[in-house]
Amino acid sequence: MSRPYLLLLAAVLALITSGCGSDSVDTTPPVAQPPVDPYPPSSRKIDPSLVEPGKFASCEAYDAYVADSLFQRLTRSWCFSDFCLDTAQADGVTVTQTNTQEPGVDEADAAEVDSAGNIYSVTFTGKLLVTQGLPVEEAAPLAELQLPEQPRELLLDEANQLLVVLSETTDVYSFDPSQSFGWTVSIVDIANPANPLLLGTLNLEGSLFAARRIGSRVHMFSRKSLVVPGSFYEDGGTELLNQYFEAVNNEDETLIGFYEDALRTFIADIVSTNSSTFRPTYSELNGAQQVVACDNIDAPVVPVEYGITSILSFDTDGSDVDIAAVVSNAFGAYVSTGNAYLVQSSYGWFWDPAQADETAIYKYQLGDGVATYQALATVPGQVVNNLAMSEHDDVLRIATTEIAYDNSEAPRFYQTNHLHTLADNGQGQLEVLGAILDFELDENIRSARFVGDVGYVVTFRQIDPLFTFDLSDPANPQLMGALELPGFSTYIHPVGESHLLTLGFADVIDNNVTAMALRIFDVSDLSAPRLDHTYVIDPEDEAFNNGWSSALYDHRAFTYDDGLLALPLKSWSADNPFTGFAFFGIDLEAGITDLGRLSHNDVIQQSVSAWRCETFGDCDATQSVISGAPSRTIFVTTPAGRYIHSVSEGGLKITPANDPVQVLNTVVFDL
């Protein structure tokens, strides 16, 4: 039996006028509807106009939408067939900042540093730590500040002497929609780094998936998912749901319709009674919690898996708070200096075996006020991460991998890859200017990067083709060259105008990745990209035994500047755990030189072990090293020399850049 999964808008509107707030259920079963003719898998593409946001006419319309989405959640069947670092400089001191995707767009990170060399980091015990990093011989704890909730990431606005700290709330496992998890934003005055002052807090409900600072304006992107309220189960919803499923299993169309209406009415009553709990909440600086107004939520025409994506915008001093929201399950955001592009997978629409693999792109304009919706597009496939998108001269470039279905005599699912260029036509659409379709079948994109008029994409199945693209004419993008080699790259870092430095895996054997590898590519001739150098990090190296680097999948952890690369390294070996950093010299002509490893095991043992021992009575230092994590590295150049400041959960170590394993000074964090 086939059941419809994409509902018409008329069904939603009908729900508004039937059963909301009713105290009784109509016991007359309606006439059963005929089944919908099936489509081949992955064959039906969505009309982009159906996912284009509009405004809810009223809170009643919003409640009806939520009720319909909740019904679908409970009843549907799942079917499975040279980019160097930005720097800050003062009095002859230069420090590297977070490795960001776009110049002028700061990304929230685990550690920040000001131009005087003061390092700001947070601990799992809820503290903001300020550590004096210069002069090197005088490095020492400078200040600490206990913060609300669990601090995760920071945004430094040094021009205004302010620090924005993003903290995750503690009720992350709540199943009550009124207690769903969110984030607390702490505004900290660092005019005197030795005495940081908490000015106040803001709050945003939802799961944070991106945070950016453009000048003195912060934009946070979060998603609130639908949680079935406890009252559904407490008031008899389980029995009604079981009766519905029994009718479905018996293929009794009459009873299916009867129990569907009864269940919809039951759900609508719950939603209307608890309407505000299904909308995101936020607060202004030191203000009371507010619920996003219904008429401030954008709604697509086609029903989607309920989720609210919110964009909370505010100045770094906590003022001028604005919020925009859209019904979508956006899972990622690419942010330029003026726009944000939210991406939502078609898996976020109601599941339909015939739904093609697509991504909806929502463009929002960012500025001094509220983020405003501008335009929309749908493209085939999914993006691997935000680095697979880029805006250049008002043109969005996006690389995607699509899972498609071959409905020939030998039907099968297969993967294919695309690159699109799009531009806002001023009429609500991101119009496709050009595209390169179906390059490298049966492989998927593992990494991508756009630099000016050029694009780079790495795909993988058995080998690693590096593709180069000329995007100088957005209406006529060109696939220029390809280079095949074993393994694949997970991160691409431009070095100058003609080279790429990549991090990934040397090979894949029997579906298992082998050792991590660094590679240097010469892309001065796009039609003939060339591999110049490879350095395979020895898997037998005790520091890399069962080792992993967060830089493989988090570009912020990849620190490269002026021929020097630092990577955090973590090994969970029970016999020989390692928490620390690896350093490499990068020379485009001579190649890659291993400069050694710097262990933070000792500071982890002194700080984390001491805290675990005091708090839990667990004084096993080895276990602390296994659980401890390396964080970030900062390159600091002063008139006296160039230094590396490496930060872990346990402390700070300072080493000279020309000998990264020679420790000049150590600061153990007081957790």
XYZ file of C-alpha atoms in Angstrom:
671
model
C 0.000 0.000 0.000
C 1.302 3.413 -0.909
C 0.669 6.399 1.366
C 1.173 10.104 0.483
C 4.077 11.787 2.255
C 4.138 15.255 0.700
C 0.937 16.965 1.822
C -0.887 19.691 -0.055
C -1.187 23.126 1.478
C -4.942 22.622 1.428
C -4.555 19.911 4.038
C -2.764 22.342 6.325
C -5.385 25.037 5.817
C -8.144 22.524 6.432
C -6.520 21.615 9.731
C -6.737 25.240 10.832
C -10.509 25.219 10.545
C -11.193 21.722 11.896
C -10.636 20.424 15.382
C -8.414 23.135 16.913
C -9.402 23.455 20.534
C -12.176 20.845 20.185
C -13.171 18.854 23.252
C -14.562 15.858 21.341
C -13.678 13.639 18.396
C -16.032 12.989 15.458
C -16.731 9.230 15.436
C -17.978 9.066 11.824
C -15.280 7.527 9.614
C -14.840 9.381 6.298
C -14.548 7.761 2.892
C -11.072 6.365 2.288
C -8.814 8.078 -0.273
C -7.230 6.075 -3.124
C -3.480 5.547 -2.878
C -1.069 7.832 -4.734
C 0.661 6.307 -7.770
C 4.298 5.619 -6.889
C 7.229 7.454 -8.439
C 10.605 5.819 -9.087
C 13.040 6.476 -6.217
C 14.817 9.838 -6.270
C 12.891 10.963 -9.342
C 10.681 13.796 -8.099
C 12.266 17.224 -7.804
C 10.641 19.878 -5.673
C 9.243 23.017 -7.249
C 11.507 25.716 -5.734
C 8.487 27.963 -5.209
C 7.180 25.454 -2.661
C 10.129 25.887 -0.307
C 10.266 29.654 -0.765
C 9.519 31.293 2.593
C 6.417 33.376 3.166
C 4.892 34.656 6.394
C 2.417 32.779 8.575
C -0.911 34.586 8.447
C -1.504 34.059 12.156
C -0.441 32.056 15.186
C -3.358 29.726 14.434
C -1.827 28.999 11.035
C 1.538 28.387 12.686
C -0.025 26.048 15.259
C -1.740 24.125 12.467
C 1.579 23.740 10.678
C 3.230 22.425 13.853
C 0.361 20.004 14.469
C 0.595 18.646 10.944
C 4.366 18.243 11.274
C 3.976 16.478 14.611
C 1.465 14.092 13.050
C 3.926 13.286 10.273
C 6.745 12.796 12.788
C 4.675 10.247 14.714
C 3.129 8.322 11.832
C 5.344 8.296 8.769
C 7.198 5.232 7.505
C 10.948 5.542 6.935
C 12.045 4.007 3.632
C 15.637 3.148 2.840
C 16.305 1.854 -0.685
C 47.118 32.223 -0.413
C 44.847 32.155 2.440
C 47.120 32.794 5.381
C 45.734 33.573 8.792
C 44.403 36.982 9.660
C 46.750 38.728 12.051
C 46.558 41.380 14.733
C 49.481 43.731 15.289
C 50.521 46.285 17.897
C 53.895 47.661 19.061
C 55.885 45.369 16.782
C 53.962 42.247 17.858
C 52.046 40.178 15.273
C 49.756 37.311 16.292
C 47.809 34.890 14.101
C 44.044 34.711 14.431
C 41.509 31.958 13.718
C 41.879 30.230 10.348
C 38.651 31.511 8.774
C 37.055 30.840 5.406
C 36.476 34.466 4.413
C 38.539 37.589 5.178
C 36.516 39.966 7.329
C 34.237 37.221 8.681
C 35.438 35.999 12.074
C 34.390 32.515 13.188
C 33.741 31.557 16.795
C 36.647 29.483 18.066
C 37.974 27.708 21.132
C 40.679 30.309 21.788
C 41.359 33.937 20.868
C 44.403 36.187 21.209
C 44.707 39.964 21.286
C 47.465 42.052 19.734
C 49.307 42.214 23.075
C 49.611 38.425 23.168
C 46.970 37.818 25.845
C 45.251 34.480 25.208
C 41.562 33.925 25.999
C 40.326 30.354 26.402
C 37.530 28.500 28.170
C 37.519 25.386 30.326
C 35.103 22.499 30.718
C 34.638 23.674 34.307
C 32.933 26.851 33.085
C 35.767 29.369 33.359
C 37.112 32.017 31.045
C 40.885 32.072 31.415
C 43.093 34.998 30.423
C 46.759 34.054 30.062
C 49.556 36.537 29.551
C 51.592 35.271 26.615
C 54.209 38.024 26.320
C 56.957 38.580 27.135
C 57.629 34.863 26.751
C 59.621 34.607 29.969
C 56.790 36.281 31.900
C 53.935 34.128 30.601
C 51.531 33.463 33.466
C 47.851 33.269 34.425
C 46.410 36.761 34.255
C 42.754 36.383 35.241
C 39.817 33.995 35.374
C 36.083 34.542 35.282
C 33.413 31.998 36.163
C 30.750 31.996 33.450
C 27.184 30.699 33.344
C 26.573 27.306 31.748
C 29.258 25.524 29.707
C 31.410 27.891 27.594
C 32.413 26.485 24.204
C 33.598 29.203 21.820
C 34.713 32.830 21.709
C 34.522 35.852 19.433
C 36.990 38.677 20.106
C 36.160 42.263 19.150
C 39.441 43.857 20.116
C 38.560 47.216 18.564
C 35.792 47.611 21.134
C 37.595 45.692 23.906
C 34.828 43.099 24.128
C 34.719 39.327 24.208
C 31.617 37.333 23.279
C 31.520 33.899 24.919
C 29.096 31.254 23.631
C 28.027 28.717 26.258
C 25.889 25.623 25.835
C 23.100 25.169 28.343
C 23.126 22.125 30.568
C 19.680 20.665 29.825
C 20.724 19.218 26.468
C 18.933 15.902 27.066
C 15.540 17.339 27.967
C 12.508 15.898 26.175
C 10.259 18.751 27.231
C 9.878 21.319 24.408
C 9.647 24.082 27.003
C 13.098 23.039 28.279
C 14.886 22.363 24.998
C 18.574 23.147 24.938
C 20.089 26.391 23.806
C 22.963 28.813 24.214
C 23.883 31.562 26.642
C 25.905 34.484 25.298
C 28.141 36.240 27.808
C 29.335 39.767 27.005
C 32.709 40.371 28.693
C 34.521 43.703 28.984
C 38.267 43.119 28.461
C 39.433 46.741 28.521
C 41.639 45.519 31.360
C 42.529 41.893 30.502
C 43.667 41.370 34.091
C 40.145 42.149 35.280
C 37.530 40.892 32.787
C 34.010 42.044 33.663
C 30.821 40.182 32.817
C 28.452 42.857 31.452
C 25.482 40.551 31.002
C 24.023 37.658 29.063
C 21.682 36.932 26.170
C 20.019 33.621 25.371
C 19.026 31.735 22.252
C 17.117 28.478 22.133
C 18.177 25.754 19.733
C 21.215 23.860 18.503
C 23.950 26.224 17.331
C 25.552 25.314 13.993
C 27.418 28.536 13.156
C 28.436 31.861 14.717
C 30.138 34.718 12.906
C 31.357 38.230 13.702
C 31.451 40.912 11.017
C 32.888 44.080 12.508
C 31.017 44.697 15.745
C 27.982 42.628 14.681
C 27.520 38.983 15.722
C 25.224 36.532 13.925
C 24.310 33.197 15.528
C 22.611 30.433 13.536
C 20.646 27.806 15.445
C 18.013 25.167 14.813
C 15.149 24.159 17.088
C 13.758 20.703 16.358
C 10.351 19.337 17.192
C 10.114 17.386 20.440
C 6.977 15.360 21.107
C 5.503 16.870 24.304
C 5.103 14.602 27.302
C 1.383 15.386 27.437
C 0.924 13.428 24.198
C 1.842 10.209 25.980
C 0.317 11.146 29.316
C -3.118 11.928 27.870
C -3.655 8.816 25.743
C -1.779 9.590 22.560
C 0.094 6.285 22.564
C -3.117 4.250 22.447
C -4.511 6.376 19.626
C -1.252 6.073 17.706
C -1.237 2.273 18.115
C -4.785 2.115 16.781
C -3.731 4.145 13.752
C -0.774 1.847 13.039
C -2.953 -1.234 13.423
C -5.309 0.162 10.778
C -2.312 0.885 8.509
C -0.956 -2.651 8.959
C -4.400 -4.075 8.135
C -4.630 -1.780 5.085
C -8.073 -0.704 6.260
C -8.473 2.616 4.454
C -11.651 3.496 6.301
C -10.142 3.073 9.760
C -6.917 4.704 8.625
C -8.836 7.847 7.746
C -10.861 7.686 10.945
C -7.868 7.362 13.266
C -5.863 9.868 11.252
C -8.550 12.506 11.852
C -8.795 11.561 15.523
C -5.034 11.708 15.948
C -4.757 15.041 14.127
C -7.453 16.548 16.330
C -5.766 15.215 19.468
C -2.417 16.677 18.394
C -3.954 20.008 17.384
C -5.431 20.372 20.883
C -2.017 19.783 22.467
C -0.291 22.254 20.153
C -2.890 25.007 20.620
C -2.659 24.586 24.396
C 1.157 24.820 24.358
C 1.609 27.086 21.341
C 4.495 29.208 22.599
C 6.654 26.194 23.508
C 6.909 25.331 19.807
C 8.520 28.655 18.911
C 12.138 29.577 19.665
C 12.899 31.799 22.612
C 15.617 34.389 23.036
C 16.469 37.263 25.333
C 18.076 40.660 25.028
C 20.957 41.665 27.276
C 19.953 40.812 30.853
C 16.336 40.702 29.703
C 13.481 38.251 30.127
C 12.951 35.366 27.742
C 10.872 36.288 24.685
C 9.090 34.041 22.213
C 9.650 34.709 18.506
C 6.474 36.255 17.132
C 4.487 34.087 14.714
C 4.549 36.788 12.046
C 8.356 36.911 12.287
C 8.681 33.273 11.183
C 9.050 32.568 7.476
C 7.120 29.543 6.215
C 7.540 27.436 3.069
C 4.455 26.309 1.194
C 5.351 22.631 1.148
C 5.275 20.966 4.587
C 8.757 20.190 5.861
C 10.057 18.224 8.805
C 9.409 20.734 11.558
C 12.443 22.742 12.480
C 12.966 26.431 13.108
C 16.220 27.982 11.965
C 16.918 31.222 13.821
C 19.405 33.989 13.086
C 20.081 36.013 16.226
C 21.963 39.231 15.471
C 23.408 41.628 18.038
C 26.287 44.036 18.598
C 29.291 42.779 20.543
C 28.246 44.940 23.513
C 24.935 43.042 23.655
C 22.804 45.834 22.226
C 20.544 46.029 19.153
C 19.236 42.468 19.372
C 17.230 41.207 16.384
C 15.997 37.758 15.423
C 14.756 36.212 12.199
C 13.381 32.692 11.871
C 12.337 30.339 9.091
C 10.679 26.934 9.131
C 13.533 24.810 7.801
C 16.035 22.218 8.871
C 19.078 24.141 7.747
C 22.170 22.224 8.811
C 24.839 24.628 7.618
C 25.587 28.219 6.754
C 28.090 29.942 4.539
C 28.587 33.586 5.532
C 30.157 36.348 3.453
C 30.649 39.921 4.648
C 27.123 40.836 3.569
C 25.055 37.674 3.239
C 24.327 34.331 4.824
C 23.365 31.292 2.763
C 21.513 28.633 4.751
C 21.424 25.136 3.271
C 18.720 22.559 3.925
C 18.795 19.009 2.643
C 15.720 17.483 0.982
C 15.956 14.948 3.794
C 14.545 17.807 5.859
C 11.328 17.729 3.851
C 8.802 15.061 4.650
C 10.288 11.737 3.670
C 9.189 10.566 0.259
C 10.904 7.636 -1.477
C 10.440 9.497 -4.764
C 12.007 12.744 -3.536
C 15.147 13.621 -5.446
C 18.339 14.390 -3.525
C 18.352 18.206 -3.381
C 19.480 21.155 -1.292
C 17.492 24.325 -0.743
C 19.604 27.478 -0.385
C 18.139 30.431 1.529
C 19.916 33.761 1.094
C 19.640 36.243 3.980
C 21.112 39.733 3.943
C 23.153 40.613 7.018
C 23.617 44.131 8.307
C 23.005 46.361 11.295
C 19.425 45.217 11.892
C 17.516 41.965 11.503
C 18.675 39.442 8.904
C 16.266 39.693 5.966
C 15.308 36.958 3.534
C 16.329 37.725 -0.052
C 16.162 34.746 -2.382
C 16.056 30.973 -2.746
C 17.293 28.219 -5.043
C 17.359 24.443 -5.127
C 20.293 22.496 -6.519
C 20.775 18.728 -6.848
C 22.759 16.968 -4.141
C 24.280 17.912 -0.797
C 27.249 20.012 0.341
C 30.041 18.405 2.348
C 30.532 21.550 4.494
C 30.493 25.349 4.287
C 33.810 25.374 2.392
C 31.927 23.911 -0.584
C 30.204 27.303 -0.965
C 31.624 30.729 -1.715
C 30.409 34.154 -2.835
C 32.547 36.146 -5.264
C 31.455 39.305 -7.088
C 27.834 38.640 -5.992
C 27.913 35.122 -7.459
C 27.427 32.062 -5.237
C 29.428 28.985 -6.198
C 28.401 25.634 -4.696
C 29.718 22.084 -5.168
C 27.426 19.154 -4.339
C 27.259 15.349 -4.397
C 23.951 13.836 -5.484
C 22.645 10.336 -4.814
C 20.645 9.593 -7.972
C 18.708 6.605 -9.284
C 19.281 4.860 -12.572
C 15.872 3.543 -13.658
C 17.226 1.585 -16.617
C 17.068 -2.168 -17.176
C 19.586 -2.595 -14.340
C 18.277 -0.049 -11.805
C 20.677 1.174 -9.145
C 21.528 4.129 -6.956
C 24.721 5.983 -7.819
C 26.618 9.133 -6.815
C 27.412 12.054 -9.058
C 28.843 15.538 -8.537
C 27.904 19.024 -9.679
C 29.136 22.613 -9.479
C 26.670 25.496 -9.883
C 27.042 29.270 -10.110
C 24.048 31.327 -8.985
C 23.111 34.992 -8.592
C 20.243 36.852 -6.957
C 17.949 38.101 -9.749
C 16.250 40.610 -7.456
C 12.929 38.789 -7.757
C 13.324 36.283 -4.958
C 15.307 33.657 -6.839
C 18.931 32.637 -6.883
C 19.135 32.091 -10.598
C 21.454 29.431 -12.003
C 23.999 31.163 -14.239
C 26.008 28.114 -15.185
C 26.726 24.551 -14.098
C 29.089 21.643 -14.559
C 27.032 18.501 -14.087
C 27.896 14.868 -13.471
C 31.642 15.038 -13.067
C 33.246 11.906 -11.591
C 30.400 9.396 -11.249
C 30.276 6.962 -8.305
C 32.448 9.192 -6.135
C 31.563 11.794 -3.522
C 33.063 15.149 -2.620
C 35.417 15.036 0.378
C 36.667 18.630 0.283
C 36.279 21.824 -1.734
C 37.658 25.359 -1.800
C 37.028 28.466 -3.869
C 39.684 31.143 -4.307
C 38.762 34.150 -6.408
C 37.797 32.913 -9.876
C 39.047 29.387 -9.254
C 37.484 26.341 -7.631
C 39.025 23.123 -6.310
C 37.159 19.913 -5.519
C 38.408 16.566 -4.208
C 36.230 13.471 -4.708
C 36.893 9.923 -3.581
C 35.889 6.309 -3.952
C 39.036 4.325 -4.722
C 41.339 7.182 -5.758
C 41.522 10.912 -5.060
C 40.893 13.083 -8.099
C 41.686 16.757 -7.520
C 39.578 18.809 -9.940
C 40.323 22.390 -10.944
C 37.714 24.821 -12.255
C 37.874 28.163 -14.029
C 34.945 30.231 -12.751
C 35.945 33.585 -14.224
C 32.838 33.487 -16.436
C 30.025 32.428 -14.084
C 27.734 31.745 -17.039
C 30.257 29.345 -18.510
C 32.229 27.589 -15.753
C 34.919 25.252 -17.026
C 36.332 22.014 -15.624
C 39.983 22.564 -16.469
C 41.963 19.637 -15.112
C 42.068 16.581 -12.872
C 44.804 14.741 -11.018
C 44.345 11.210 -9.678
C 46.265 9.782 -6.725
C 45.627 7.384 -3.805
C 43.760 8.489 -0.691
C 41.907 11.779 -0.385
C 42.139 15.247 1.144
C 39.661 16.468 3.755
C 40.916 20.060 3.845
C 42.358 22.319 1.130
C 44.407 25.365 2.147
C 45.505 27.877 -0.519
C 49.159 28.949 -0.295
C 49.873 31.953 -2.453
C 48.222 32.144 -5.875
C 49.552 28.931 -7.347
C 49.741 26.231 -4.679
C 47.532 24.188 -2.380
C 48.467 22.592 0.930
C 46.107 19.727 1.821
C 45.532 17.456 4.792
C 43.914 14.045 4.461
C 44.740 10.364 4.217
C 47.473 8.728 2.195
C 45.363 5.770 1.069
C 42.300 3.670 1.758
C 42.730 -0.104 1.990
C 39.756 -2.443 2.464
C 37.569 0.597 3.227
C 39.889 1.686 6.040
C 41.919 4.883 5.883
C 45.655 4.543 6.363
C 48.052 7.186 7.630
C 47.391 10.907 7.567
C 49.164 12.760 4.781
C 50.140 16.316 3.861
C 50.431 17.244 0.187
C 51.531 20.280 -1.801
C 49.997 20.820 -5.243
C 51.102 23.212 -7.952
C 47.948 24.621 -9.589
C 49.569 27.429 -11.546
C 48.311 25.664 -14.683
C 44.686 24.773 -14.021
C 44.648 22.399 -16.970
C 47.485 20.355 -15.482
C 47.472 20.356 -11.648
C 50.622 18.703 -10.316
C 51.480 16.952 -7.066
C 54.829 18.349 -5.940
C 55.295 16.932 -2.456
C 53.756 14.349 -0.130
C 54.538 13.695 3.504
C 52.960 10.596 5.036
C 52.784 10.825 8.796
C 54.213 7.521 9.961
C 51.433 5.450 11.537
C 54.089 3.624 13.579
C 55.122 6.907 15.179
C 54.111 6.412 18.808
C 52.575 9.902 18.909
C 50.299 8.937 16.025
C 49.366 5.450 17.230
C 45.564 5.458 16.991
C 46.046 9.172 16.394
C 43.739 11.767 14.949
C 43.839 15.470 14.239
C 40.764 17.649 14.604
C 42.161 19.703 11.702
C 41.084 16.888 9.373
C 37.512 18.133 9.624
C 37.743 21.506 11.378
C 39.675 24.126 9.415
C 39.932 26.360 12.488
C 42.383 23.854 14.004
C 44.683 24.079 10.963
C 47.249 26.800 11.702
C 49.514 27.778 8.813
C 51.543 30.948 8.430
C 54.704 31.839 6.561
C 56.033 28.336 5.994
C 55.042 26.875 9.366
C 52.151 24.461 9.986
C 50.797 23.286 13.344
C 48.227 20.532 13.835
C 46.608 19.376 17.081
C 47.156 15.664 17.626
C 45.306 13.209 19.806
C 46.067 9.524 20.399
C 43.765 7.352 22.494
C 46.238 4.508 22.874
C 45.708 2.971 26.298
C 49.393 2.110 26.564
C 50.800 5.367 25.268
C 48.174 8.142 25.043
C 49.251 11.441 23.542
C 47.753 14.923 23.695
C 49.706 17.600 21.903
C 50.743 19.093 18.590
C 52.708 18.258 15.451
C 54.742 20.851 13.538
C 55.863 20.934 9.918
C 57.959 23.210 7.771
C 56.333 23.991 4.419
C 58.575 24.967 1.515
C 56.981 25.045 -1.932
C 60.278 24.083 -3.534
C 61.973 21.857 -0.956
C 58.834 20.180 0.350
C 57.515 19.241 3.787
C 59.754 18.849 6.827
C 58.662 17.179 10.059
C 59.687 19.537 12.886
C 58.608 17.251 15.720
C 55.888 16.707 18.301
C 55.104 18.695 21.421
C 53.401 16.746 24.183
C 50.914 18.362 26.552
C 50.572 15.164 28.581
C 52.351 16.734 31.541
C 50.140 19.821 31.810
C 47.048 17.636 31.304
C 48.194 15.456 34.179
C 48.824 18.459 36.414
C 45.537 20.249 35.664
C 42.894 17.804 34.466
C 44.095 14.973 36.692
C 44.135 17.249 39.731
C 40.577 18.374 38.992
C 39.317 14.815 38.404
C 41.012 13.628 41.566
C 39.539 16.419 43.677
C 36.077 16.315 42.094
C 35.471 12.600 41.548
C 38.219 10.880 43.508
C 39.584 9.533 40.211
C 43.324 10.120 40.407
C 44.338 8.036 37.383
C 46.596 10.417 35.466
C 46.650 8.168 32.379
C 42.877 8.380 32.049
C 43.085 12.176 32.146
C 45.577 12.198 29.276
C 43.316 9.870 27.274
C 40.324 12.178 27.777
C 42.198 15.505 27.545
C 42.211 17.420 24.268
C 44.616 19.694 22.385
C 43.022 22.927 21.235
C 44.767 25.613 19.149
C 48.129 27.052 18.228
C 49.005 30.726 17.813
C 52.091 32.067 16.045
C 53.480 35.182 17.687
C 56.158 37.375 16.116
C 57.924 39.957 18.261
C 61.112 42.026 17.840
C 62.803 39.355 19.970
C 61.784 36.439 17.748
C 58.991 34.204 16.478
C 57.187 31.867 18.860
C 54.490 29.211 18.949
C 51.881 29.342 21.718
C 50.045 26.001 21.944
C 46.903 25.671 24.042
C 45.303 22.490 25.393
C 42.762 21.746 28.097
C 45.641 21.522 30.529
C 47.662 24.614 29.796
C 49.849 26.742 27.548
C 53.308 25.949 26.202
C 55.563 28.422 24.396
C 58.268 27.250 22.023
C 60.494 28.992 19.450
C 59.269 28.686 15.867
C 62.658 27.412 14.689
C 62.600 24.606 17.275
C 58.933 23.907 18.106
C 59.654 21.163 20.654
C 62.006 23.229 22.848
C 59.796 24.509 25.657
C 60.619 28.049 26.782
C 57.771 28.475 29.247
C 54.741 26.596 30.512
C 51.519 27.748 32.155
C 49.354 25.108 33.841
C 45.667 26.018 33.872
C 43.790 26.104 37.171
C 40.552 24.327 36.303
